[in-house]
PDB file of C-alpha atoms in Angstrom:
ATOM      1  CA  UNK A 712       0.010   0.370   0.033  1.00 47.00           C
ATOM      2  CA  UNK A 713       2.996   2.329   0.810  1.00 45.00           C
ATOM      3  CA  UNK A 714       3.796   1.696  -2.918  1.00 48.00           C
ATOM      4  CA  UNK A 715       0.631   2.701  -4.268  1.00 46.00           C
ATOM      5  CA  UNK A 716       0.614   6.131  -2.362  1.00 42.00           C
ATOM      6  CA  UNK A 717       3.780   6.760  -3.760  1.00 43.00           C
ATOM      7  CA  UNK A 718       2.925   5.681  -7.341  1.00 46.00           C
ATOM      8  CA  UNK A 719       0.028   7.856  -6.786  1.00 48.00           C
ATOM      9  CA  UNK A 720       1.398  10.737  -5.753  1.00 42.00           C
ATOM     10  CA  UNK A 721       4.704  10.737  -8.215  1.00 46.00           C
ATOM     11  CA  UNK A 722       2.121  10.472 -11.007  1.00 48.00           C
ATOM     12  CA  UNK A 723       0.286  13.271  -9.893  1.00 42.00           C
ATOM     13  CA  UNK A 724       3.655  15.616  -9.790  1.00 37.00           C
ATOM     14  CA  UNK A 725       4.207  14.489 -13.038  1.00 41.00           C
ATOM     15  CA  UNK A 726       1.189  15.318 -14.651  1.00 41.00           C
ATOM     16  CA  UNK A 727       1.006  18.336 -13.026  1.00 42.00           C
ATOM     17  CA  UNK A 728      -2.394  17.593 -11.922  1.00 39.00           C
ATOM     18  CA  UNK A 729      -2.153  17.889  -7.801  1.00 37.00           C
ATOM     19  CA  UNK A 730      -4.780  20.767  -7.265  1.00 38.00           C
ATOM     20  CA  UNK A 731      -5.018  20.821  -3.234  1.00 34.00           C
ATOM     21  CA  UNK A 732      -7.580  18.421  -2.158  1.00 30.00           C
ATOM     22  CA  UNK A 733     -10.247  21.393  -0.878  1.00 30.00           C
ATOM     23  CA  UNK A 734      -9.722  23.106  -4.364  1.00 32.00           C
ATOM     24  CA  UNK A 735     -10.925  19.300  -5.963  1.00 35.00           C
ATOM     25  CA  UNK A 736     -13.938  19.510  -3.804  1.00 30.00           C
ATOM     26  CA  UNK A 737     -14.665  22.953  -4.424  1.00 35.00           C
ATOM     27  CA  UNK A 738     -14.696  21.719  -7.782  1.00 39.00           C
ATOM     28  CA  UNK A 739     -16.880  19.062  -7.323  1.00 38.00           C
ATOM     29  CA  UNK A 740     -19.300  21.024  -5.437  1.00 38.00           C
ATOM     30  CA  UNK A 741     -19.671  23.466  -8.572  1.00 41.00           C
ATOM     31  CA  UNK A 742     -23.116  24.383  -8.680  1.00 39.00           C
ATOM     32  CA  UNK A 743     -23.238  26.863 -11.787  1.00 41.00           C
ATOM     33  CA  UNK A 744     -24.922  24.037 -13.800  1.00 47.00           C
ATOM     34  CA  UNK A 745     -26.943  20.963 -13.042  1.00 62.00           C
ATOM     35  CA  UNK A 746     -25.230  19.358 -16.550  1.00 84.00           C
ATOM     36  CA  UNK A 747     -23.599  16.161 -15.561  1.00 88.00           C
ATOM     37  CA  UNK A 748     -19.732  16.025 -16.258  1.00 92.00           C
ATOM     38  CA  UNK A 749     -18.095  13.775 -18.749  1.00 94.00           C
ATOM     39  CA  UNK A 750     -16.201  11.181 -17.689  1.00 94.00           C
ATOM     40  CA  UNK A 751     -13.276  13.013 -18.781  1.00 93.00           C
ATOM     41  CA  UNK A 752     -13.673  15.730 -16.388  1.00 92.00           C
ATOM     42  CA  UNK A 753     -14.705  13.713 -13.554  1.00 91.00           C
ATOM     43  CA  UNK A 754     -11.050  11.482 -14.212  1.00 90.00           C
ATOM     44  CA  UNK A 755      -9.017  14.885 -14.931  1.00 89.00           C
ATOM     45  CA  UNK A 756     -10.711  16.722 -11.578  1.00 86.00           C
ATOM     46  CA  UNK A 757     -10.093  13.750  -9.470  1.00 78.00           C
ATOM     47  CA  UNK A 758     -13.679  13.701  -8.552  1.00 75.00           C
ATOM     48  CA  UNK A 759     -13.509   9.854  -7.600  1.00 68.00           C
ATOM     49  CA  UNK A 760     -11.672  10.402  -3.908  1.00 61.00           C
ATOM     50  CA  UNK A 761     -11.699   6.981  -3.369  1.00 67.00           C
ATOM     51  CA  UNK A 762     -10.160   6.062  -6.509  1.00 77.00           C
ATOM     52  CA  UNK A 763      -7.764   8.545  -6.650  1.00 84.00           C
ATOM     53  CA  UNK A 764      -4.851   5.421  -8.556  1.00 85.00           C
ATOM     54  CA  UNK A 765      -7.798   4.561 -11.357  1.00 88.00           C
ATOM     55  CA  UNK A 766      -7.688   8.432 -11.879  1.00 88.00           C
ATOM     56  CA  UNK A 767      -3.994   9.320 -12.466  1.00 87.00           C
ATOM     57  CA  UNK A 768      -3.763   6.205 -14.239  1.00 88.00           C
ATOM     58  CA  UNK A 769      -6.439   7.654 -16.665  1.00 91.00           C
ATOM     59  CA  UNK A 770      -4.857  10.810 -17.180  1.00 89.00           C
ATOM     60  CA  UNK A 771      -1.481   9.079 -17.287  1.00 86.00           C
ATOM     61  CA  UNK A 772      -2.742   6.528 -19.854  1.00 88.00           C
ATOM     62  CA  UNK A 773      -3.690   9.940 -21.796  1.00 90.00           C
ATOM     63  CA  UNK A 774      -7.177   8.987 -21.945  1.00 93.00           C
ATOM     64  CA  UNK A 775      -9.152  12.309 -20.558  1.00 94.00           C
ATOM     65  CA  UNK A 776      -9.223  13.628 -24.620  1.00 94.00           C
ATOM     66  CA  UNK A 777     -10.988  10.201 -24.952  1.00 95.00           C
ATOM     67  CA  UNK A 778     -13.885  10.476 -22.247  1.00 95.00           C
ATOM     68  CA  UNK A 779     -14.102  14.244 -23.082  1.00 95.00           C
ATOM     69  CA  UNK A 780     -15.633  13.334 -26.556  1.00 94.00           C
ATOM     70  CA  UNK A 781     -19.510  12.507 -27.445  1.00 92.00           C
ATOM     71  CA  UNK A 782     -19.084   8.807 -26.055  1.00 88.00           C
ATOM     72  CA  UNK A 783     -20.799   6.876 -24.816  1.00 97.00           C
ATOM     73  CA  UNK A 784     -18.258   4.900 -22.573  1.00 97.00           C
ATOM     74  CA  UNK A 785     -18.511   2.647 -20.316  1.00 96.00           C
ATOM     75  CA  UNK A 786     -15.944   2.568 -17.072  1.00 96.00           C
ATOM     76  CA  UNK A 787     -14.782  -0.484 -15.133  1.00 94.00           C
ATOM     77  CA  UNK A 788     -13.092   1.377 -12.104  1.00 91.00           C
ATOM     78  CA  UNK A 789     -11.085  -0.455  -9.577  1.00 88.00           C
ATOM     79  CA  UNK A 790     -10.487   0.664  -5.737  1.00 85.00           C
ATOM     80  CA  UNK A 791      -7.162   1.924  -4.388  1.00 83.00           C
ATOM     81  CA  UNK A 792      -6.630  -1.358  -2.882  1.00 85.00           C
ATOM     82  CA  UNK A 793      -7.381  -2.840  -5.712  1.00 83.00           C
ATOM     83  CA  UNK A 794      -4.326  -0.865  -7.317  1.00 83.00           C
ATOM     84  CA  UNK A 795      -1.922  -2.207  -4.508  1.00 80.00           C
ATOM     85  CA  UNK A 796      -1.628  -5.864  -6.436  1.00 78.00           C
ATOM     86  CA  UNK A 797      -0.503  -3.786 -10.168  1.00 79.00           C
ATOM     87  CA  UNK A 798       3.550  -3.312  -8.860  1.00 72.00           C
ATOM     88  CA  UNK A 799       4.555  -4.664 -11.865  1.00 70.00           C
ATOM     89  CA  UNK A 800       2.294  -2.779 -14.152  1.00 69.00           C
ATOM     90  CA  UNK A 801       2.811   0.406 -12.375  1.00 67.00           C
ATOM     91  CA  UNK A 802       6.527  -0.085 -12.778  1.00 67.00           C
ATOM     92  CA  UNK A 803       7.970   2.673 -15.401  1.00 68.00           C
ATOM     93  CA  UNK A 804       3.958   3.286 -16.588  1.00 65.00           C
ATOM     94  CA  UNK A 805       5.246   5.560 -19.068  1.00 66.00           C
ATOM     95  CA  UNK A 806       7.447   3.146 -21.523  1.00 64.00           C
ATOM     96  CA  UNK A 807       5.261   0.005 -20.017  1.00 74.00           C
ATOM     97  CA  UNK A 808       2.969  -1.289 -22.731  1.00 79.00           C
ATOM     98  CA  UNK A 809       1.484  -3.443 -19.855  1.00 84.00           C
ATOM     99  CA  UNK A 810       0.240  -0.107 -18.052  1.00 86.00           C
ATOM    100  CA  UNK A 811      -1.646   1.470 -20.894  1.00 87.00           C
ATOM    101  CA  UNK A 812      -3.204  -2.106 -22.118  1.00 90.00           C
ATOM    102  CA  UNK A 813      -4.730  -2.490 -19.292  1.00 91.00           C
ATOM    103  CA  UNK A 814      -6.141   0.399 -18.442  1.00 92.00           C
ATOM    104  CA  UNK A 815      -7.489   0.419 -22.047  1.00 94.00           C
ATOM    105  CA  UNK A 816      -9.279  -3.007 -20.936  1.00 95.00           C
ATOM    106  CA  UNK A 817     -11.389  -1.661 -18.550  1.00 95.00           C
ATOM    107  CA  UNK A 818     -12.718   1.251 -20.892  1.00 97.00           C
ATOM    108  CA  UNK A 819     -15.781   0.273 -23.144  1.00 97.00           C
ATOM    109  CA  UNK A 820     -16.299   2.450 -25.994  1.00 97.00           C
ATOM    110  CA  UNK A 821     -19.938   3.311 -28.008  1.00 96.00           C
ATOM    111  CA  UNK A 822     -22.137   1.572 -24.854  1.00 94.00           C
ATOM    112  CA  UNK A 823     -23.458   3.203 -22.222  1.00 95.00           C
ATOM    113  CA  UNK A 824     -24.205   0.097 -19.823  1.00 93.00           C
ATOM    114  CA  UNK A 825     -26.570   0.640 -17.034  1.00 89.00           C
ATOM    115  CA  UNK A 826     -26.510  -2.312 -14.307  1.00 85.00           C
ATOM    116  CA  UNK A 827     -30.120  -4.083 -16.058  1.00 85.00           C
ATOM    117  CA  UNK A 828     -28.140  -3.828 -19.636  1.00 90.00           C
ATOM    118  CA  UNK A 829     -26.429  -6.765 -18.649  1.00 90.00           C
ATOM    119  CA  UNK A 830     -28.888  -8.811 -18.642  1.00 88.00           C
ATOM    120  CA  UNK A 831     -29.047  -8.733 -22.297  1.00 91.00           C
ATOM    121  CA  UNK A 832     -25.291  -8.367 -22.931  1.00 92.00           C
ATOM    122  CA  UNK A 833     -22.456 -11.265 -23.593  1.00 94.00           C
ATOM    123  CA  UNK A 834     -19.865  -9.505 -24.421  1.00 95.00           C
ATOM    124  CA  UNK A 835     -18.395  -6.129 -24.242  1.00 96.00           C
ATOM    125  CA  UNK A 836     -15.372  -5.115 -26.513  1.00 96.00           C
ATOM    126  CA  UNK A 837     -13.123  -2.612 -24.968  1.00 96.00           C
ATOM    127  CA  UNK A 838     -10.744   0.116 -26.142  1.00 95.00           C
ATOM    128  CA  UNK A 839      -7.484  -2.466 -26.249  1.00 92.00           C
ATOM    129  CA  UNK A 840      -7.590  -6.619 -26.037  1.00 92.00           C
ATOM    130  CA  UNK A 841     -10.037  -9.070 -26.562  1.00 94.00           C
ATOM    131  CA  UNK A 842     -13.738  -8.787 -25.547  1.00 95.00           C
ATOM    132  CA  UNK A 843     -15.048  -8.908 -21.694  1.00 96.00           C
ATOM    133  CA  UNK A 844     -17.207 -12.092 -21.273  1.00 95.00           C
ATOM    134  CA  UNK A 845     -20.288 -11.183 -18.940  1.00 94.00           C
ATOM    135  CA  UNK A 846     -22.752 -13.439 -17.103  1.00 91.00           C
ATOM    136  CA  UNK A 847     -25.585 -12.690 -14.893  1.00 88.00           C
ATOM    137  CA  UNK A 848     -26.664 -15.184 -12.408  1.00 81.00           C
ATOM    138  CA  UNK A 849     -30.330 -14.904  -9.921  1.00 75.00           C
ATOM    139  CA  UNK A 850     -32.713 -12.687 -10.541  1.00 66.00           C
ATOM    140  CA  UNK A 851     -33.587 -10.154 -11.605  1.00 64.00           C
ATOM    141  CA  UNK A 852     -34.096  -8.163  -8.923  1.00 68.00           C
ATOM    142  CA  UNK A 853     -35.975  -5.083  -8.699  1.00 65.00           C
ATOM    143  CA  UNK A 854     -34.042  -1.469  -7.861  1.00 62.00           C
ATOM    144  CA  UNK A 855     -33.309   2.151  -8.509  1.00 59.00           C
ATOM    145  CA  UNK A 856     -31.044   2.800 -10.868  1.00 53.00           C
ATOM    146  CA  UNK A 857     -29.344   6.239 -12.913  1.00 53.00           C
ATOM    147  CA  UNK A 858     -28.018   8.251  -9.625  1.00 50.00           C
ATOM    148  CA  UNK A 859     -29.264  12.274  -8.821  1.00 48.00           C
ATOM    149  CA  UNK A 860     -31.835  13.386 -11.309  1.00 48.00           C
ATOM    150  CA  UNK A 861     -32.343  10.364 -13.720  1.00 51.00           C
ATOM    151  CA  UNK A 862     -33.335   7.537 -11.112  1.00 54.00           C
ATOM    152  CA  UNK A 863     -35.734   4.862 -12.196  1.00 57.00           C
ATOM    153  CA  UNK A 864     -37.001   1.645 -11.357  1.00 61.00           C
ATOM    154  CA  UNK A 865     -35.241  -1.555 -13.395  1.00 66.00           C
ATOM    155  CA  UNK A 866     -34.478  -4.793 -12.835  1.00 73.00           C
ATOM    156  CA  UNK A 867     -30.802  -6.208 -12.129  1.00 75.00           C
ATOM    157  CA  UNK A 868     -29.518  -9.434 -12.154  1.00 77.00           C
ATOM    158  CA  UNK A 869     -28.290 -10.377  -8.204  1.00 76.00           C
ATOM    159  CA  UNK A 870     -24.800 -11.098 -10.066  1.00 81.00           C
ATOM    160  CA  UNK A 871     -22.726  -9.550 -12.901  1.00 88.00           C
ATOM    161  CA  UNK A 872     -19.811 -11.572 -13.567  1.00 89.00           C
ATOM    162  CA  UNK A 873     -16.626 -10.093 -15.910  1.00 93.00           C
ATOM    163  CA  UNK A 874     -14.123 -12.199 -17.277  1.00 94.00           C
ATOM    164  CA  UNK A 875     -10.963 -11.475 -18.909  1.00 92.00           C
ATOM    165  CA  UNK A 876      -7.771 -13.082 -17.509  1.00 91.00           C
ATOM    166  CA  UNK A 877      -9.876 -13.247 -14.386  1.00 90.00           C
ATOM    167  CA  UNK A 878     -13.206 -12.984 -13.212  1.00 90.00           C
ATOM    168  CA  UNK A 879     -14.447 -10.151 -10.766  1.00 89.00           C
ATOM    169  CA  UNK A 880     -17.801  -9.419  -9.933  1.00 85.00           C
ATOM    170  CA  UNK A 881     -20.046  -5.960  -9.769  1.00 84.00           C
ATOM    171  CA  UNK A 882     -22.183  -5.987  -6.653  1.00 68.00           C
ATOM    172  CA  UNK A 883     -22.783  -8.676  -5.041  1.00 58.00           C
ATOM    173  CA  UNK A 884     -26.049  -6.408  -4.055  1.00 54.00           C
ATOM    174  CA  UNK A 885     -27.724  -4.764  -6.475  1.00 55.00           C
ATOM    175  CA  UNK A 886     -29.223  -2.386  -3.722  1.00 51.00           C
ATOM    176  CA  UNK A 887     -25.477  -1.439  -3.140  1.00 52.00           C
ATOM    177  CA  UNK A 888     -23.859  -1.268  -6.247  1.00 66.00           C
ATOM    178  CA  UNK A 889     -21.685   2.165  -6.672  1.00 70.00           C
ATOM    179  CA  UNK A 890     -22.510   3.505  -9.892  1.00 79.00           C
ATOM    180  CA  UNK A 891     -21.527   6.896 -11.327  1.00 85.00           C
ATOM    181  CA  UNK A 892     -23.303   8.493 -14.512  1.00 88.00           C
ATOM    182  CA  UNK A 893     -21.895  11.269 -16.437  1.00 92.00           C
ATOM    183  CA  UNK A 894     -22.759  13.124 -19.408  1.00 94.00           C
ATOM    184  CA  UNK A 895     -21.357  11.058 -21.565  1.00 95.00           C
ATOM    185  CA  UNK A 896     -21.424   7.965 -20.108  1.00 95.00           C
ATOM    186  CA  UNK A 897     -21.025   5.505 -16.875  1.00 93.00           C
ATOM    187  CA  UNK A 898     -18.566   3.927 -13.633  1.00 92.00           C
ATOM    188  CA  UNK A 899     -18.963   0.990 -12.424  1.00 91.00           C
ATOM    189  CA  UNK A 900     -16.846   0.129  -9.483  1.00 89.00           C
ATOM    190  CA  UNK A 901     -14.917  -3.167  -8.912  1.00 88.00           C
ATOM    191  CA  UNK A 902     -13.683  -4.208  -6.142  1.00 83.00           C
ATOM    192  CA  UNK A 903     -10.600  -6.129  -8.072  1.00 87.00           C
ATOM    193  CA  UNK A 904      -8.685  -5.278 -10.972  1.00 91.00           C
ATOM    194  CA  UNK A 905      -9.910  -7.033 -14.102  1.00 92.00           C
ATOM    195  CA  UNK A 906      -6.836  -8.576 -16.199  1.00 90.00           C
ATOM    196  CA  UNK A 907      -6.846  -8.941 -20.081  1.00 90.00           C
ATOM    197  CA  UNK A 908      -5.889 -12.334 -21.380  1.00 87.00           C
ATOM    198  CA  UNK A 909      -2.568 -11.440 -22.165  1.00 73.00           C
ATOM    199  CA  UNK A 910      -1.551 -10.433 -19.196  1.00 60.00           C
TER     200      UNK A 910
END
């Protein structure tokens, strides 16, 4: 974990985006517009305070401009704790192809996949790497999704499973899934890293 903290801090300094935490909070609470930010803005301004390692990775991989575009995109974000298992990928990330492949494997272009949509999906095609296999188990369970201003009642599977080299579960409790919607896509929080088959 200490290595992760040092890596994240150095990454913020390299990219020139080490704004004070108070400034980031002020930006996240900007009420001048009710419009949702883009995914690029969320990661550029580091609004995901519990997922700073992934936000820094998006910036370092040069994906902010991509995620500022119209999209839509679905982004699978791993937690800071999960990032602690990535010492090899985070070693010299600027020249490490595994780093870029890993981060791009967590971004799916062309689709805004809400939790209920997984019921009808078997595969997702990421920016980099082979398709991600999708399986659902149990349910459907009726829950509210969509976040502020756009909440709707939908039917969701009890368990959503993503398969790359390893298997990662979204959930598992449908009522506790951490989903963030943006103007051009959606973010799902993963408890562990989804690895491309080649890694």
